[in-house]
Amino acid sequence: MTCRRNAPRFLAATLATSLAALAPAFASDAIVDAQGDTVVVAPGHASLQKWLLPETAPSPADNVTTPERVALGKKLFFDPRLSGTGRSSCATCHLPERGWSDGYPKSIRFMGEVMTRASPTLVNTGYNTIQQWDGRSPTLEHQAANGMSATGSMNGGSEKPVTGVANIGRIKGYVDAFERAYPGEPLNVATLAKAISAFERSIVSRNSPFDRWVRGDATALTAEQVRGFRVFIDPAGGNCSVCHAPPNFTDNGFHNLGLMSFGEDNPDVGRFKQRPVALLKGAFKTPTLRDVALSAPYFHDGSARNLREVVDHYVTGGQVRSNLSPNMRPLALGPEDRAALVAFMEALTTPTEVFVYPVLPP
Ligand code: HEC
Ligand code: HEC
């Protein structure tokens, strides 16, 4: 009896002790975040290191990243000869200077055909465990091979999927580069996809002001941005990190956010088409938020023009609520908290030098 009555007090004492051990100077800044972890919102604090990404994105055993593979994939990514018509490259819709997206609400492919969804950023996509807004590609290699198929983003639909590959196979510079990067492997759709994926795994953002602050640089973030981070991870605030989880600001999961477009006739059902589970109707993949300030407009349907509009959407708790994620609810955030959230997301951009485009083999 006595023992049981004392238990809560004992637990509270233990918690207080372990918090004090974590960081005595900042104990008052401790909160339980959306992951259920007690974290201390202070630069360099041990409890925040879970937000840091490993230096390199993981690569599969049959396509281990090497400099030769990345260099080859970089050329292919920018080469329109990879497409059926010879007029489109991966970079047509994933431009480095547009945050590896294209700036359109929905992508446009050959002959001006508007696609059904926005081009997602490719930043840090190598750290993700599933690809595409609806997760229909398990790996980058699968996505790249698909993109080059007859109906993929790289072809007009009528072109034969092999045309682009045949083009590449006729270029001596590529044949030699393939021999160096993938000795003994044939030059085909599979190896092309491997090389492109190796390059995509090198599109990494992990040195933003936020990352530097997490590593201990107290001057990297403004007070407003720190406030925004706190709102971001606080379940009673923005509750953003319940889905935009550490380290890559994504849970690699799928959620229906109640966007207006889900209320239209025959809406895009997203993940449901791959996995017919009721909760997944209208659910799309949680994107990373590193470098997010560079890739407007936002959401799979391009419906938010800027980060302020994104935050305004979350504050409503979702506009079409017929199949809303249980983690969406109206947020009690005043104008200062909303502005702080935007300021925080702007601190997720890694400053880059001017991107150097590859020289394509003649
Ligand atoms: C015409 C525009 C267009 C072209 C060209 C294009 N893409 Fe995309 N890309 C998109 C769109 C739109 C999506 C989202 C499709 C979806 O989820 O339904 C996408 C999705 C992706 C994804 C998934 C990213 C993620 O985080 O889920 C990757 C990776 C990708 N593209 C790489 C490539 C590569 C590699 C090429 C060249 C072989 C390419 N894209 C060519 C428009 C394009
Ligand atoms: C229930 C899970 C969930 C919560 C909570 C959540 N997000 Fe998202 N977020 C997503 C998903 C899923 C998408 C993509 C949805 C789509 O396009 O249909 C997304 C998209 C975004 C985008 C657009 C990114 C892009 O590249 O288009 C931003 C910015 C964003 N969220 C910020 C936030 C902020 C800030 C919060 C907290 C106020 C938040 N999110 C809360 C799951 C969530």
PDB file of C-alpha atoms in Angstrom, residues 99-237:
ATOM      1  CA  GLY A  99      14.647  23.633 -54.481  1.00  0.00           C
ATOM      2  CA  TRP A 100      14.794  20.584 -56.825  1.00  0.00           C
ATOM      3  CA  SER A 101      11.134  21.135 -57.679  1.00  0.00           C
ATOM      4  CA  ASP A 102       9.772  23.169 -60.623  1.00  0.00           C
ATOM      5  CA  GLY A 103       7.870  26.137 -59.230  1.00  0.00           C
ATOM      6  CA  TYR A 104       4.551  25.059 -60.794  1.00  0.00           C
ATOM      7  CA  PRO A 105       1.456  24.109 -58.797  1.00  0.00           C
ATOM      8  CA  LYS A 106       1.358  20.975 -60.956  1.00  0.00           C
ATOM      9  CA  SER A 107       4.127  19.754 -63.234  1.00  0.00           C
ATOM     10  CA  ILE A 108       3.889  20.135 -66.978  1.00  0.00           C
ATOM     11  CA  ARG A 109       5.154  17.412 -69.246  1.00  0.00           C
ATOM     12  CA  PHE A 110       5.468  17.088 -72.989  1.00  0.00           C
ATOM     13  CA  MET A 111       3.381  19.320 -75.216  1.00  0.00           C
ATOM     14  CA  GLY A 112       2.099  21.253 -72.202  1.00  0.00           C
ATOM     15  CA  GLU A 113       0.170  18.412 -70.593  1.00  0.00           C
ATOM     16  CA  VAL A 114      -0.508  19.340 -66.967  1.00  0.00           C
ATOM     17  CA  MET A 115       0.212  16.430 -64.657  1.00  0.00           C
ATOM     18  CA  THR A 116      -2.055  15.586 -61.747  1.00  0.00           C
ATOM     19  CA  ARG A 117       0.421  16.447 -59.010  1.00  0.00           C
ATOM     20  CA  ALA A 118       3.183  18.871 -58.074  1.00  0.00           C
ATOM     21  CA  SER A 119       6.823  17.965 -58.540  1.00  0.00           C
ATOM     22  CA  PRO A 120       8.184  17.131 -55.083  1.00  0.00           C
ATOM     23  CA  THR A 121      11.589  18.347 -53.965  1.00  0.00           C
ATOM     24  CA  LEU A 122      14.414  15.831 -54.305  1.00  0.00           C
ATOM     25  CA  VAL A 123      16.307  17.306 -51.349  1.00  0.00           C
ATOM     26  CA  ASN A 124      17.242  14.550 -48.873  1.00  0.00           C
ATOM     27  CA  THR A 125      15.075  12.068 -50.721  1.00  0.00           C
ATOM     28  CA  GLY A 126      17.918   9.535 -50.355  1.00  0.00           C
ATOM     29  CA  TYR A 127      17.165   9.382 -46.618  1.00  0.00           C
ATOM     30  CA  ASN A 128      13.522   8.476 -47.232  1.00  0.00           C
ATOM     31  CA  THR A 129      12.296   4.904 -47.084  1.00  0.00           C
ATOM     32  CA  ILE A 130       9.560   5.308 -49.696  1.00  0.00           C
ATOM     33  CA  GLN A 131       9.173   7.461 -52.817  1.00  0.00           C
ATOM     34  CA  GLN A 132       6.417   9.456 -54.573  1.00  0.00           C
ATOM     35  CA  TRP A 133       3.464  11.331 -53.069  1.00  0.00           C
ATOM     36  CA  ASP A 134       1.561   8.044 -52.937  1.00  0.00           C
ATOM     37  CA  GLY A 135       4.541   5.816 -52.122  1.00  0.00           C
ATOM     38  CA  ARG A 136       4.219   3.753 -55.281  1.00  0.00           C
ATOM     39  CA  SER A 137       8.006   3.459 -55.589  1.00  0.00           C
ATOM     40  CA  PRO A 138       9.825   1.572 -52.839  1.00  0.00           C
ATOM     41  CA  THR A 139      13.245   2.852 -53.933  1.00  0.00           C
ATOM     42  CA  LEU A 140      14.879   5.618 -55.950  1.00  0.00           C
ATOM     43  CA  GLU A 141      16.011   3.037 -58.496  1.00  0.00           C
ATOM     44  CA  HIS A 142      12.392   1.933 -59.000  1.00  0.00           C
ATOM     45  CA  GLN A 143      11.239   5.553 -59.355  1.00  0.00           C
ATOM     46  CA  ALA A 144      13.899   6.420 -61.934  1.00  0.00           C
ATOM     47  CA  ALA A 145      13.188   3.339 -64.061  1.00  0.00           C
ATOM     48  CA  ASN A 146       9.469   4.146 -63.890  1.00  0.00           C
ATOM     49  CA  GLY A 147      10.036   7.753 -64.903  1.00  0.00           C
ATOM     50  CA  MET A 148      11.797   6.558 -68.031  1.00  0.00           C
ATOM     51  CA  SER A 149       8.963   4.162 -68.970  1.00  0.00           C
ATOM     52  CA  ALA A 150       6.571   4.842 -71.857  1.00  0.00           C
ATOM     53  CA  THR A 151       3.982   6.504 -69.632  1.00  0.00           C
ATOM     54  CA  GLY A 152       6.476   8.056 -67.205  1.00  0.00           C
ATOM     55  CA  SER A 153       7.248  11.716 -66.742  1.00  0.00           C
ATOM     56  CA  MET A 154      10.107  11.514 -69.246  1.00  0.00           C
ATOM     57  CA  ASN A 155       8.047  10.298 -72.181  1.00  0.00           C
ATOM     58  CA  GLY A 156       5.110  11.687 -74.074  1.00  0.00           C
ATOM     59  CA  GLY A 157       3.223   8.422 -73.854  1.00  0.00           C
ATOM     60  CA  SER A 158       3.661   7.387 -77.464  1.00  0.00           C
ATOM     61  CA  GLU A 159       7.419   7.044 -77.322  1.00  0.00           C
ATOM     62  CA  LYS A 160       8.994   3.680 -76.782  1.00  0.00           C
ATOM     63  CA  PRO A 161      10.558   3.481 -73.335  1.00  0.00           C
ATOM     64  CA  VAL A 162      13.803   2.205 -74.772  1.00  0.00           C
ATOM     65  CA  THR A 163      14.362   5.190 -77.040  1.00  0.00           C
ATOM     66  CA  GLY A 164      16.041   7.310 -74.387  1.00  0.00           C
ATOM     67  CA  VAL A 165      18.186   4.420 -73.231  1.00  0.00           C
ATOM     68  CA  ALA A 166      19.195   3.616 -76.819  1.00  0.00           C
ATOM     69  CA  ASN A 167      20.195   7.285 -77.287  1.00  0.00           C
ATOM     70  CA  ILE A 168      22.497   7.103 -74.281  1.00  0.00           C
ATOM     71  CA  GLY A 169      23.990   3.783 -75.417  1.00  0.00           C
ATOM     72  CA  ARG A 170      25.137   5.433 -78.657  1.00  0.00           C
ATOM     73  CA  ILE A 171      27.189   8.115 -76.883  1.00  0.00           C
ATOM     74  CA  LYS A 172      30.795   7.052 -76.385  1.00  0.00           C
ATOM     75  CA  GLY A 173      31.358   9.317 -73.387  1.00  0.00           C
ATOM     76  CA  TYR A 174      28.521   7.551 -71.570  1.00  0.00           C
ATOM     77  CA  VAL A 175      29.610   4.049 -72.582  1.00  0.00           C
ATOM     78  CA  ASP A 176      33.053   4.769 -71.096  1.00  0.00           C
ATOM     79  CA  ALA A 177      31.605   6.376 -67.962  1.00  0.00           C
ATOM     80  CA  PHE A 178      29.323   3.365 -67.415  1.00  0.00           C
ATOM     81  CA  GLU A 179      32.259   1.010 -67.795  1.00  0.00           C
ATOM     82  CA  ARG A 180      34.092   2.941 -65.061  1.00  0.00           C
ATOM     83  CA  ALA A 181      31.084   3.274 -62.740  1.00  0.00           C
ATOM     84  CA  TYR A 182      29.493  -0.155 -63.212  1.00  0.00           C
ATOM     85  CA  PRO A 183      32.203  -2.441 -64.597  1.00  0.00           C
ATOM     86  CA  GLY A 184      30.769  -5.620 -66.077  1.00  0.00           C
ATOM     87  CA  GLU A 185      27.132  -4.438 -65.898  1.00  0.00           C
ATOM     88  CA  PRO A 186      25.155  -3.816 -69.115  1.00  0.00           C
ATOM     89  CA  LEU A 187      24.016  -0.306 -70.048  1.00  0.00           C
ATOM     90  CA  ASN A 188      20.241  -0.631 -69.709  1.00  0.00           C
ATOM     91  CA  VAL A 189      17.282   0.909 -67.889  1.00  0.00           C
ATOM     92  CA  ALA A 190      18.351  -0.695 -64.615  1.00  0.00           C
ATOM     93  CA  THR A 191      21.907   0.673 -64.620  1.00  0.00           C
ATOM     94  CA  LEU A 192      20.734   4.084 -65.849  1.00  0.00           C
ATOM     95  CA  ALA A 193      18.326   4.151 -62.916  1.00  0.00           C
ATOM     96  CA  LYS A 194      21.121   3.134 -60.546  1.00  0.00           C
ATOM     97  CA  ALA A 195      23.407   5.956 -61.694  1.00  0.00           C
ATOM     98  CA  ILE A 196      20.643   8.554 -61.440  1.00  0.00           C
ATOM     99  CA  SER A 197      19.772   7.304 -57.952  1.00  0.00           C
ATOM    100  CA  ALA A 198      23.407   7.557 -56.853  1.00  0.00           C
ATOM    101  CA  PHE A 199      23.318  11.214 -57.916  1.00  0.00           C
ATOM    102  CA  GLU A 200      19.994  11.826 -56.141  1.00  0.00           C
ATOM    103  CA  ARG A 201      21.479  10.441 -52.914  1.00  0.00           C
ATOM    104  CA  SER A 202      24.040  13.253 -53.120  1.00  0.00           C
ATOM    105  CA  ILE A 203      21.343  15.962 -53.028  1.00  0.00           C
ATOM    106  CA  VAL A 204      21.687  16.538 -49.316  1.00  0.00           C
ATOM    107  CA  SER A 205      20.732  19.410 -47.029  1.00  0.00           C
ATOM    108  CA  ARG A 206      22.079  19.007 -43.488  1.00  0.00           C
ATOM    109  CA  ASN A 207      23.878  22.233 -42.725  1.00  0.00           C
ATOM    110  CA  SER A 208      21.080  24.761 -42.337  1.00  0.00           C
ATOM    111  CA  PRO A 209      21.088  27.380 -39.556  1.00  0.00           C
ATOM    112  CA  PHE A 210      18.844  24.973 -37.627  1.00  0.00           C
ATOM    113  CA  ASP A 211      21.369  22.141 -38.008  1.00  0.00           C
ATOM    114  CA  ARG A 212      24.177  24.427 -36.842  1.00  0.00           C
ATOM    115  CA  TRP A 213      22.088  25.495 -33.841  1.00  0.00           C
ATOM    116  CA  VAL A 214      21.410  21.863 -32.946  1.00  0.00           C
ATOM    117  CA  ARG A 215      25.163  21.272 -33.126  1.00  0.00           C
ATOM    118  CA  GLY A 216      25.694  24.085 -30.636  1.00  0.00           C
ATOM    119  CA  ASP A 217      26.020  27.380 -32.536  1.00  0.00           C
ATOM    120  CA  ALA A 218      23.783  29.599 -30.391  1.00  0.00           C
ATOM    121  CA  THR A 219      23.936  32.460 -32.917  1.00  0.00           C
ATOM    122  CA  ALA A 220      22.650  30.395 -35.852  1.00  0.00           C
ATOM    123  CA  LEU A 221      18.950  30.977 -35.093  1.00  0.00           C
ATOM    124  CA  THR A 222      17.102  34.147 -34.137  1.00  0.00           C
ATOM    125  CA  ALA A 223      14.928  34.181 -31.020  1.00  0.00           C
ATOM    126  CA  GLU A 224      11.863  34.091 -33.289  1.00  0.00           C
ATOM    127  CA  GLN A 225      13.144  30.998 -35.104  1.00  0.00           C
ATOM    128  CA  VAL A 226      13.789  29.207 -31.803  1.00  0.00           C
ATOM    129  CA  ARG A 227      10.250  30.092 -30.783  1.00  0.00           C
ATOM    130  CA  GLY A 228       9.046  28.627 -34.084  1.00  0.00           C
ATOM    131  CA  PHE A 229      10.944  25.393 -33.433  1.00  0.00           C
ATOM    132  CA  ARG A 230       9.310  25.105 -30.037  1.00  0.00           C
ATOM    133  CA  VAL A 231       5.852  25.593 -31.578  1.00  0.00           C
ATOM    134  CA  PHE A 232       6.799  23.030 -34.235  1.00  0.00           C
ATOM    135  CA  ILE A 233       7.605  20.250 -31.755  1.00  0.00           C
ATOM    136  CA  ASP A 234       5.089  21.105 -29.029  1.00  0.00           C
ATOM    137  CA  PRO A 235       2.026  18.805 -29.143  1.00  0.00           C
ATOM    138  CA  ALA A 236       0.003  21.627 -27.568  1.00  0.00           C
ATOM    139  CA  GLY A 237       1.334  24.120 -30.157  1.00  0.00           C
TER     140      GLY A 237
END
